[in-house]
mmCIF file of C-alpha atoms and ligand atoms in Angstrom:
data_model
loop_
_atom_site.group_PDB
_atom_site.id
_atom_site.type_symbol
_atom_site.label_atom_id
_atom_site.label_comp_id
_atom_site.label_asym_id
_atom_site.label_seq_id
_atom_site.Cartn_x
_atom_site.Cartn_y
_atom_site.Cartn_z
ATOM 1 C CA MET A 1 1.909 65.189 4.891
ATOM 2 C CA ILE A 2 -0.957 65.736 7.580
ATOM 3 C CA THR A 3 -3.389 68.031 7.512
ATOM 4 C CA ILE A 4 -4.548 68.796 11.017
ATOM 5 C CA THR A 5 -8.080 70.564 10.645
ATOM 6 C CA ILE A 6 -9.364 72.369 13.500
ATOM 7 C CA CYS A 7 -12.732 73.251 14.161
ATOM 8 C CA ILE A 8 -13.037 77.159 14.369
ATOM 9 C CA GLY A 9 -17.298 76.992 14.701
ATOM 10 C CA SER A 10 -18.705 79.237 17.617
ATOM 11 C CA SER A 11 -18.788 76.561 20.319
ATOM 12 C CA CYS A 12 -15.108 75.523 19.706
ATOM 13 C CA TYR A 13 -13.872 79.172 19.160
ATOM 14 C CA LEU A 14 -15.144 80.069 22.990
ATOM 15 C CA LYS A 15 -13.490 77.038 24.032
ATOM 16 C CA ASN A 16 -10.094 78.763 22.828
ATOM 17 C CA SER A 17 -9.669 77.061 19.635
ATOM 18 C CA LYS A 18 -7.676 79.522 19.125
ATOM 19 C CA ASP A 19 -5.061 78.784 21.593
ATOM 20 C CA ILE A 20 -5.339 75.425 20.345
ATOM 21 C CA ILE A 21 -3.984 76.598 16.886
ATOM 22 C CA SER A 22 -1.362 78.804 18.668
ATOM 23 C CA ILE A 23 0.003 75.722 20.364
ATOM 24 C CA LEU A 24 0.011 73.532 17.191
ATOM 25 C CA GLU A 25 1.936 76.099 15.070
ATOM 26 C CA ARG A 26 4.639 76.577 17.925
ATOM 27 C CA LEU A 27 4.925 72.742 18.002
ATOM 28 C CA ILE A 28 5.158 72.766 14.229
ATOM 29 C CA THR A 29 7.898 75.455 14.114
ATOM 30 C CA LEU A 30 9.448 73.528 17.175
ATOM 31 C CA HIS A 31 9.864 70.055 15.564
ATOM 32 C CA ASN A 32 10.747 71.853 11.951
ATOM 33 C CA VAL A 33 7.672 69.863 10.185
ATOM 34 C CA GLY A 34 6.374 73.023 8.686
ATOM 35 C CA ASP A 35 6.489 71.479 5.227
ATOM 36 C CA LYS A 36 4.552 68.070 6.530
ATOM 37 C CA VAL A 37 2.152 69.552 8.413
ATOM 38 C CA THR A 38 -0.494 71.773 7.037
ATOM 39 C CA LEU A 39 -3.203 73.241 9.803
ATOM 40 C CA MET A 40 -6.622 73.662 8.135
ATOM 41 C CA GLY A 41 -9.916 75.796 10.079
ATOM 42 C CA SER A 42 -13.290 73.937 9.526
ATOM 43 C CA PHE A 43 -16.525 75.129 10.373
ATOM 44 C CA CYS A 44 -18.616 73.080 12.917
ATOM 45 C CA MET A 45 -18.035 69.808 12.713
ATOM 46 C CA GLY A 46 -21.129 68.347 15.014
ATOM 47 C CA HIS A 47 -19.709 67.287 18.015
ATOM 48 C CA CYS A 48 -19.732 70.752 19.724
ATOM 49 C CA THR A 49 -20.467 69.424 23.232
ATOM 50 C CA GLU A 50 -17.048 68.012 23.366
ATOM 51 C CA GLY A 51 -13.556 69.607 23.712
ATOM 52 C CA VAL A 52 -12.322 71.611 20.663
ATOM 53 C CA CYS A 53 -13.121 69.448 17.797
ATOM 54 C CA VAL A 54 -9.884 68.531 15.623
ATOM 55 C CA LYS A 55 -9.420 65.961 13.096
ATOM 56 C CA VAL A 56 -6.267 64.300 11.253
ATOM 57 C CA GLY A 57 -7.472 62.529 8.616
ATOM 58 C CA GLU A 58 -10.991 61.081 8.977
ATOM 59 C CA GLU A 59 -9.917 60.322 13.095
ATOM 60 C CA ARG A 60 -11.323 62.818 15.245
ATOM 61 C CA PHE A 61 -10.202 64.199 18.325
ATOM 62 C CA SER A 62 -11.054 66.266 21.106
ATOM 63 C CA LEU A 63 -8.772 68.702 22.430
ATOM 64 C CA SER A 64 -7.943 71.195 25.076
ATOM 65 C CA PRO A 65 -4.779 73.103 25.346
ATOM 66 C CA ALA A 66 -3.602 70.607 28.142
ATOM 67 C CA ASN A 67 -3.421 67.938 26.107
ATOM 68 C CA THR A 68 -2.886 69.487 22.678
ATOM 69 C CA GLU A 69 1.185 68.671 22.737
ATOM 70 C CA ALA A 70 0.253 64.752 24.360
ATOM 71 C CA PHE A 71 -2.010 64.627 20.857
ATOM 72 C CA PHE A 72 0.768 66.167 18.825
ATOM 73 C CA ASN A 73 3.583 63.795 19.633
ATOM 74 C CA GLU A 74 1.499 60.990 19.624
ATOM 75 C CA HIS A 75 -1.022 61.615 16.647
ATOM 76 C CA VAL A 76 1.325 64.281 14.305
ATOM 77 C CA LEU A 77 4.841 63.173 14.952
ATOM 78 C CA GLY A 78 3.954 59.661 14.990
ATOM 79 C CA GLY A 79 1.859 59.774 12.053
ATOM 80 C CA LEU A 80 4.762 61.427 9.800
ATOM 81 C CA GLN A 81 7.308 58.596 11.228
ATOM 82 C CA ALA A 82 4.614 55.673 10.589
HETATM 83 S S1 FES B 101 -18.467 74.239 16.798
HETATM 84 FE FE1 FES B 101 -17.170 73.129 16.933
HETATM 85 S S2 FES B 101 -18.187 71.085 16.613
HETATM 86 FE FE2 FES B 101 -19.580 72.447 16.653
#
């Protein structure tokens, strides 16, 4: 089971954290991993100057809509296979 935590604090919200959530939801459905991947929202994680703040476990990523799919393939699907 993998939990992806997405910052929905105001700064990340303005950087389209909502779009990243929709992209992640679409990828989860597409790859049929809804029973293994959970999405959670979080308040500000204190890294507002970067991209949208996303965490998988304790590892932190900085996402934009453009790199979300690559992140998903590597760290989510990759993590499930590990
Ligand atoms: S609002 Fe997302 S890290 Fe601060």
